[in-house]
Short mmCIF file of C-alpha atoms in Angstrom, two decimals:
data_model
loop_
_atom_site.label_atom_id
_atom_site.label_comp_id
_atom_site.label_asym_id
_atom_site.label_seq_id
_atom_site.Cartn_x
_atom_site.Cartn_y
_atom_site.Cartn_z
CA MET A 14 14.16 2.55 -11.64
CA GLU A 15 12.11 5.56 -11.59
CA TYR A 16 12.02 7.88 -7.80
CA VAL A 17 10.13 10.38 -6.80
CA GLU A 18 11.63 13.09 -4.39
CA LYS A 19 8.82 14.52 -2.00
CA LYS A 20 9.14 15.83 1.77
CA GLY A 21 12.88 15.60 1.64
CA LEU A 22 12.47 11.58 1.36
CA LYS A 23 13.79 9.83 -2.59
CA ILE A 24 10.97 7.16 -3.10
CA SER A 25 11.46 4.13 -5.97
CA LYS A 26 8.22 4.47 -7.82
CA PHE A 27 7.90 0.61 -6.22
CA THR A 28 7.58 0.30 -3.26
CA LEU A 29 7.78 -3.10 -2.18
CA GLY A 30 4.66 -4.86 0.01
CA THR A 31 6.03 -6.63 2.51
CA ALA A 32 2.67 -8.58 3.74
CA GLN A 33 3.87 -12.04 2.15
CA LEU A 34 7.01 -12.07 3.47
CA GLY A 35 5.37 -11.92 7.13
CA CYS A 36 2.29 -13.91 6.55
CA ASP A 37 0.26 -15.63 3.73
CA TYR A 38 -1.75 -13.06 2.03
CA GLY A 39 -3.44 -12.64 -1.15
CA ILE A 40 -6.56 -14.49 -2.62
CA ALA A 41 -3.95 -15.42 -5.62
CA ASN A 42 -1.18 -16.48 -3.23
CA ASN A 43 -0.99 -20.44 -3.86
CA THR A 44 3.04 -20.65 -2.52
CA GLY A 45 1.88 -19.41 1.62
CA ARG A 46 4.61 -17.73 2.56
CA PRO A 47 8.24 -17.59 2.22
CA SER A 48 10.76 -18.98 4.23
CA GLU A 49 12.81 -16.71 6.09
CA HIS A 50 15.96 -17.07 3.56
CA GLU A 51 13.37 -16.86 0.14
CA SER A 52 12.38 -13.50 2.36
CA LEU A 53 15.90 -12.53 2.23
CA GLU A 54 16.55 -13.10 -1.09
CA ILE A 55 13.24 -11.00 -2.68
CA LEU A 56 15.00 -8.16 -0.26
CA LYS A 57 17.77 -8.93 -2.20
CA SER A 58 16.36 -8.50 -5.63
CA ALA A 59 14.42 -5.61 -4.81
CA ALA A 60 17.53 -3.72 -3.65
CA GLU A 61 18.90 -4.76 -6.58
CA GLY A 62 16.60 -3.56 -8.97
CA GLY A 63 16.47 -0.25 -7.26
CA ILE A 64 13.89 -0.65 -5.03
CA ASN A 65 14.30 1.47 -1.65
CA SER A 66 10.77 1.89 -0.28
CA TYR A 67 9.45 -0.99 1.91
CA ASP A 68 5.81 -1.13 3.42
CA THR A 69 4.88 -2.99 6.39
CA SER A 70 3.32 -3.06 9.44
CA SER A 71 3.31 -4.44 13.27
CA GLY A 72 0.49 -6.36 11.93
CA TYR A 73 2.15 -8.10 9.31
CA GLU A 74 3.74 -10.82 11.82
CA LEU A 75 7.35 -11.77 10.88
CA SER A 76 7.47 -8.41 8.14
CA GLU A 77 8.83 -5.95 10.22
CA GLU A 78 11.72 -9.03 11.93
CA ILE A 79 12.48 -9.59 8.57
CA LEU A 80 13.20 -6.26 7.01
CA GLY A 81 15.28 -5.54 10.51
CA LYS A 82 17.46 -8.34 10.01
CA PHE A 83 18.19 -7.51 5.96
CA PHE A 84 18.63 -3.90 6.25
CA ASN A 85 21.15 -3.93 9.57
CA GLY A 86 24.38 -3.23 9.03
CA ASN A 87 23.08 -2.69 5.48
CA SER A 88 21.21 0.78 5.23
CA ASN A 89 24.17 2.96 4.17
CA ARG A 90 25.18 0.68 1.39
CA LEU A 91 21.76 0.07 0.41
CA GLY A 92 20.88 3.92 -0.08
CA ASN A 93 18.73 4.46 3.39
CA PRO A 94 15.80 2.63 2.65
CA VAL A 95 12.73 4.18 3.13
CA ILE A 96 10.46 1.83 5.44
CA ILE A 97 6.80 2.52 5.48
CA THR A 98 5.44 0.97 8.81
CA LYS A 99 2.32 0.52 10.32
CA ILE A 100 0.28 0.62 13.99
CA PHE A 101 -3.13 -0.05 14.90
CA ASP A 102 -5.48 -0.72 17.82
CA PHE A 103 -5.30 1.55 20.31
CA ASP A 104 -6.39 0.89 24.05
CA PHE A 105 -8.93 3.78 24.56
CA ARG A 106 -9.67 3.41 27.95
CA SER A 107 -8.04 6.56 28.88
CA LYS A 108 -5.28 9.05 27.62
CA GLN A 109 -2.26 7.02 29.41
CA THR A 110 -3.65 3.90 27.93
CA ILE A 111 -3.70 5.57 24.16
CA LYS A 112 -0.54 6.85 24.86
CA GLN A 113 1.30 3.52 26.45
CA SER A 114 -0.07 1.89 23.32
CA ILE A 115 0.88 4.04 20.91
CA PHE A 116 4.00 4.67 22.09
CA ARG A 117 4.83 1.14 22.68
CA GLN A 118 3.80 -0.17 19.09
CA VAL A 119 6.36 2.08 17.58
CA GLU A 120 9.68 1.63 20.04
CA ASP A 121 8.29 -2.47 18.86
CA SER A 122 8.56 -1.34 15.24
CA LEU A 123 12.00 0.39 15.74
CA ARG A 124 13.20 -2.58 17.49
CA LYS A 125 12.18 -5.00 15.30
CA LEU A 126 13.55 -2.82 12.33
CA LYS A 127 16.53 -2.42 13.67
CA LEU A 128 15.85 1.35 13.21
CA SER A 129 16.16 4.68 15.10
CA LYS A 130 13.77 6.37 13.31
CA ILE A 131 11.15 5.57 11.60
CA PRO A 132 10.90 7.17 7.99
CA VAL A 133 7.15 6.81 7.49
CA LEU A 134 4.88 6.17 10.58
CA MET A 135 1.36 5.48 9.37
CA LEU A 136 -1.84 4.83 11.42
CA HIS A 137 -3.07 1.65 9.84
CA TYR A 138 -7.06 2.60 10.24
CA PHE A 139 -9.13 5.60 10.11
CA SER A 140 -11.42 4.45 13.09
CA ASP A 141 -8.02 4.95 15.41
CA TYR A 142 -7.74 8.42 14.24
CA GLU A 143 -11.53 9.15 14.81
CA LYS A 144 -11.88 7.60 18.09
CA GLY A 145 -8.38 9.37 19.26
CA GLY A 146 -8.70 12.50 17.89
CA ALA A 147 -6.33 15.19 18.84
CA TYR A 148 -4.65 13.12 21.56
CA VAL A 149 -3.87 10.42 18.84
CA ILE A 150 -2.08 13.33 17.30
CA GLU A 151 -0.42 15.17 20.14
CA CYS A 152 1.12 11.54 20.83
CA LEU A 153 2.59 11.16 17.00
CA ARG A 154 3.88 14.80 17.21
CA GLU A 155 5.57 14.12 20.64
CA LEU A 156 7.22 11.23 18.74
CA LYS A 157 8.01 12.62 15.99
CA ALA A 158 9.29 15.70 18.18
CA CYS A 159 11.89 13.36 19.90
CA GLY A 160 13.06 11.62 17.15
CA LYS A 161 11.18 8.75 16.76
CA ILE A 162 9.23 9.14 13.20
CA ASP A 163 10.90 11.17 10.66
CA LYS A 164 7.07 11.71 8.30
CA ILE A 165 3.41 10.42 10.03
CA GLY A 166 0.65 9.05 7.89
CA ILE A 167 -2.50 7.37 7.12
CA SER A 168 -4.04 4.50 5.36
CA LEU A 169 -7.16 4.61 4.39
CA TYR A 170 -10.02 2.43 2.65
CA ALA A 171 -12.34 4.63 1.01
CA GLU A 172 -13.12 8.60 1.83
CA ASP A 173 -13.32 8.02 5.54
CA ASN A 174 -13.93 11.65 6.36
CA ILE A 175 -10.94 12.89 3.51
CA ASN A 176 -11.59 16.84 5.07
CA MET A 177 -10.30 15.87 8.69
CA ILE A 178 -6.83 14.67 7.00
CA LEU A 179 -6.45 16.91 4.63
CA GLU A 180 -7.03 19.81 7.26
CA GLU A 181 -4.49 17.78 10.00
CA ASP A 182 -0.79 19.55 9.07
CA LEU A 183 0.80 16.61 10.80
CA PHE A 184 -0.31 14.09 8.10
CA GLU A 185 2.25 14.17 5.47
CA ALA A 186 1.58 11.02 4.08
CA VAL A 187 -1.35 8.87 3.16
CA GLN A 188 -1.70 4.97 1.31
CA ILE A 189 -5.07 4.50 -0.36
CA PRO A 190 -6.22 1.83 -2.85
CA LEU A 191 -6.82 2.68 -6.09
CA ASN A 192 -6.76 0.16 -9.67
CA ILE A 193 -8.09 -0.75 -12.58
CA PHE A 194 -11.86 -1.70 -10.51
CA ASP A 195 -11.65 0.87 -8.31
CA HIS A 196 -11.94 4.48 -8.98
CA ARG A 197 -13.69 5.64 -6.16
CA LEU A 198 -10.66 8.38 -5.22
CA ILE A 199 -10.06 9.23 -8.57
CA ASN A 200 -13.51 10.54 -9.06
CA SER A 201 -14.39 11.93 -5.78
CA GLY A 202 -11.44 14.40 -6.12
CA ILE A 203 -9.64 12.68 -3.18
CA LEU A 204 -6.27 11.82 -5.25
CA SER A 205 -6.68 15.51 -6.85
CA GLU A 206 -6.73 17.28 -2.93
CA PHE A 207 -4.13 15.17 -2.13
CA LYS A 208 -1.40 16.99 -4.81
CA LYS A 209 -2.56 19.93 -4.09
CA LYS A 210 -1.56 19.39 -0.79
CA ASP A 211 1.36 18.13 -2.09
CA MET A 212 1.09 14.99 -0.49
CA ILE A 213 3.04 11.41 -0.68
CA VAL A 214 0.46 8.87 -1.68
CA PHE A 215 1.32 5.27 -1.98
CA VAL A 216 -0.80 3.40 -4.00
CA ARG A 217 -1.56 -0.45 -2.68
CA SER A 218 -4.07 -2.29 -4.41
CA VAL A 219 -2.76 -2.52 -7.74
CA TYR A 220 -3.63 -5.70 -8.49
CA LEU A 221 -6.70 -6.28 -6.02
CA GLN A 222 -4.99 -8.64 -3.99
CA GLY A 223 -4.30 -10.72 -6.96
CA LEU A 224 -7.71 -11.33 -8.22
CA PHE A 225 -7.15 -9.62 -11.24
CA PHE A 226 -4.67 -13.00 -12.12
CA LEU A 227 -7.98 -15.54 -11.27
CA ASP A 228 -9.23 -17.69 -13.82
CA SER A 229 -12.57 -15.98 -14.55
CA ASN A 230 -14.42 -19.27 -15.14
CA ASP A 231 -12.56 -20.91 -11.51
CA LEU A 232 -13.59 -18.07 -8.65
CA PRO A 233 -14.56 -18.67 -5.28
CA VAL A 234 -18.06 -18.06 -4.76
CA ASN A 235 -18.27 -15.43 -3.31
CA LEU A 236 -16.22 -13.69 -5.84
CA ARG A 237 -18.09 -15.43 -9.09
CA SER A 238 -19.75 -11.83 -9.72
CA ALA A 239 -16.21 -10.65 -10.46
CA LYS A 240 -16.44 -12.71 -13.65
CA ASP A 241 -17.65 -10.25 -16.21
CA TYR A 242 -15.49 -7.74 -15.08
CA LEU A 243 -12.40 -9.86 -15.43
CA VAL A 244 -13.37 -11.14 -18.95
CA LYS A 245 -13.70 -7.52 -19.89
CA LEU A 246 -10.35 -6.81 -18.07
CA HIS A 247 -8.90 -9.24 -20.05
CA GLU A 248 -10.46 -8.06 -23.65
CA LEU A 249 -9.18 -4.74 -22.77
CA ALA A 250 -5.30 -5.84 -22.28
CA LYS A 251 -5.39 -8.05 -25.42
CA ARG A 252 -6.63 -4.65 -27.29
CA ALA A 253 -3.99 -2.12 -25.62
CA GLY A 254 -1.27 -5.13 -26.71
CA MET A 255 -0.26 -5.26 -23.15
CA SER A 256 -0.32 -8.76 -20.18
CA VAL A 257 -3.07 -7.82 -17.36
CA ALA A 258 -0.08 -6.57 -15.44
CA GLN A 259 1.21 -4.40 -17.18
CA LEU A 260 -2.07 -2.53 -18.52
CA CYS A 261 -2.83 -2.58 -14.40
CA THR A 262 0.42 -1.09 -13.58
CA SER A 263 0.82 1.31 -16.42
CA PHE A 264 -2.97 2.36 -15.68
CA VAL A 265 -2.22 3.46 -11.84
CA LYS A 266 1.17 4.68 -12.64
CA ASN A 267 0.70 7.20 -15.03
CA LEU A 268 -2.25 8.91 -12.44
CA ASP A 269 -1.61 12.13 -11.93
CA GLY A 270 -0.20 12.85 -8.39
CA ILE A 271 0.85 9.08 -7.37
CA THR A 272 4.23 8.43 -5.66
CA SER A 273 5.09 5.28 -5.09
CA LEU A 274 3.16 1.45 -5.65
CA VAL A 275 2.86 -0.54 -3.22
CA ILE A 276 3.08 -4.14 -5.23
CA GLY A 277 3.60 -7.31 -2.68
CA CYS A 278 5.49 -10.51 -3.70
CA GLU A 279 5.97 -14.12 -3.18
CA THR A 280 9.36 -15.02 -5.10
CA VAL A 281 12.00 -13.55 -6.89
CA LYS A 282 10.97 -13.88 -10.15
CA GLN A 283 8.23 -12.09 -9.13
CA ILE A 284 10.25 -9.25 -7.93
CA ARG A 285 11.87 -9.33 -11.34
CA GLU A 286 9.11 -9.12 -12.92
CA ASN A 287 7.37 -6.34 -11.17
CA ILE A 288 10.66 -4.13 -11.84
CA THR A 289 10.07 -4.50 -15.48
CA LEU A 290 6.40 -3.93 -14.95
CA ILE A 291 6.99 -0.69 -14.07
CA GLU A 292 10.87 0.43 -15.07
CA ASP A 293 8.76 -0.47 -19.00
CA SER A 294 5.23 0.95 -18.02
CA LYS A 295 3.22 2.11 -20.88
CA ALA A 296 1.02 4.54 -22.47
CA ILE A 297 -2.24 3.38 -22.68
CA SER A 298 -4.55 4.60 -25.42
CA LYS A 299 -7.08 7.72 -24.65
CA GLU A 300 -9.54 5.07 -26.03
CA ILE A 301 -8.58 2.04 -24.21
CA TYR A 302 -8.30 4.68 -20.82
CA SER A 303 -12.14 6.16 -21.33
CA GLU A 304 -13.58 2.32 -21.50
CA ILE A 305 -12.12 1.52 -18.22
CA PHE A 306 -13.34 4.54 -16.83
CA ASP A 307 -16.60 3.93 -18.27
CA TYR A 308 -17.17 0.12 -17.65
CA TYR A 309 -15.89 0.11 -14.24
CA ALA A 310 -17.67 3.21 -13.49
CA ASN A 311 -19.74 2.14 -9.75
CA MET A 312 -18.16 -1.16 -9.19
CA PRO A 313 -19.58 -3.36 -6.21
CA GLN A 314 -18.38 -2.58 -2.99
CA LYS A 315 -18.24 -6.66 -2.29
CA ILE A 316 -16.03 -6.58 -5.25
CA ILE A 317 -13.65 -4.08 -5.21
CA ASN A 318 -13.04 -4.19 -0.92
CA PRO A 319 -11.51 -7.22 0.28
CA ILE A 320 -12.86 -6.33 3.72
CA LEU A 321 -16.08 -7.38 2.43
CA TRP A 322 -14.99 -11.03 0.44
CA SER A 323 -15.63 -12.94 3.55
CA LYS A 324 -18.57 -11.21 4.16
CA SER A 325 -20.38 -11.71 0.64
#
């Protein structure tokens, strides 16, 4: 497994997304949430495959507890995993209630994960930072100063007034959506700005929550407008001599400034396949790269933003 060393952390190029281990997640997920035993087997396969980075959230139902159960007592043997978790939806009635809700969520995550310090804590939504402003930052600084958090970051869904993030020196990590369909943060120059600031950059939605694997002739009504784009994706993969998964993985992994790809799995088979995809990532020809950027420029928001799928 390839690793990136940044900000004092050694992070595997593949970060296992664990939303699927805590709740039903993903448009192409036909198996539902794995059992606890299956989840522990997935985590075991991930660790054996060299993955040391795991993405979760206080909002992913049982995910934090499953991670805590797996790593409890095994962290040294498994190389001190880099666990990224997220907090959200603070009580903004007063400074006191903001602080209480932030501290409570952090303590709950520490308890569930069975950790004394969270390696990377992220704000799940930019709106919580925007509403709470300097006081949210003050609370996070206090938690870091007392040893509850190592690195602090934020999960972004679009441009989200990126200058505010870049100007705040507390943020050392970000999680962003980026894939073959979604080039917003590349075209806007934001990815380059993150690199200049030497930020840890986690990329999610590499497979656009599984949309890339759906049959283009059997799409849900609200995503039928994606049909031609999916047909083109399969054509590009065939011409590149790759599977769709390999093309999607290689496209993101080889972009400059990316630290780690956040990819979720529902089965041991999937985790092993994805480890192979990351380890055997192939170069994409300049011709195919150029065609990807040309064809998928200015993609409709209702396709690239899963939040809008239910509203289409």
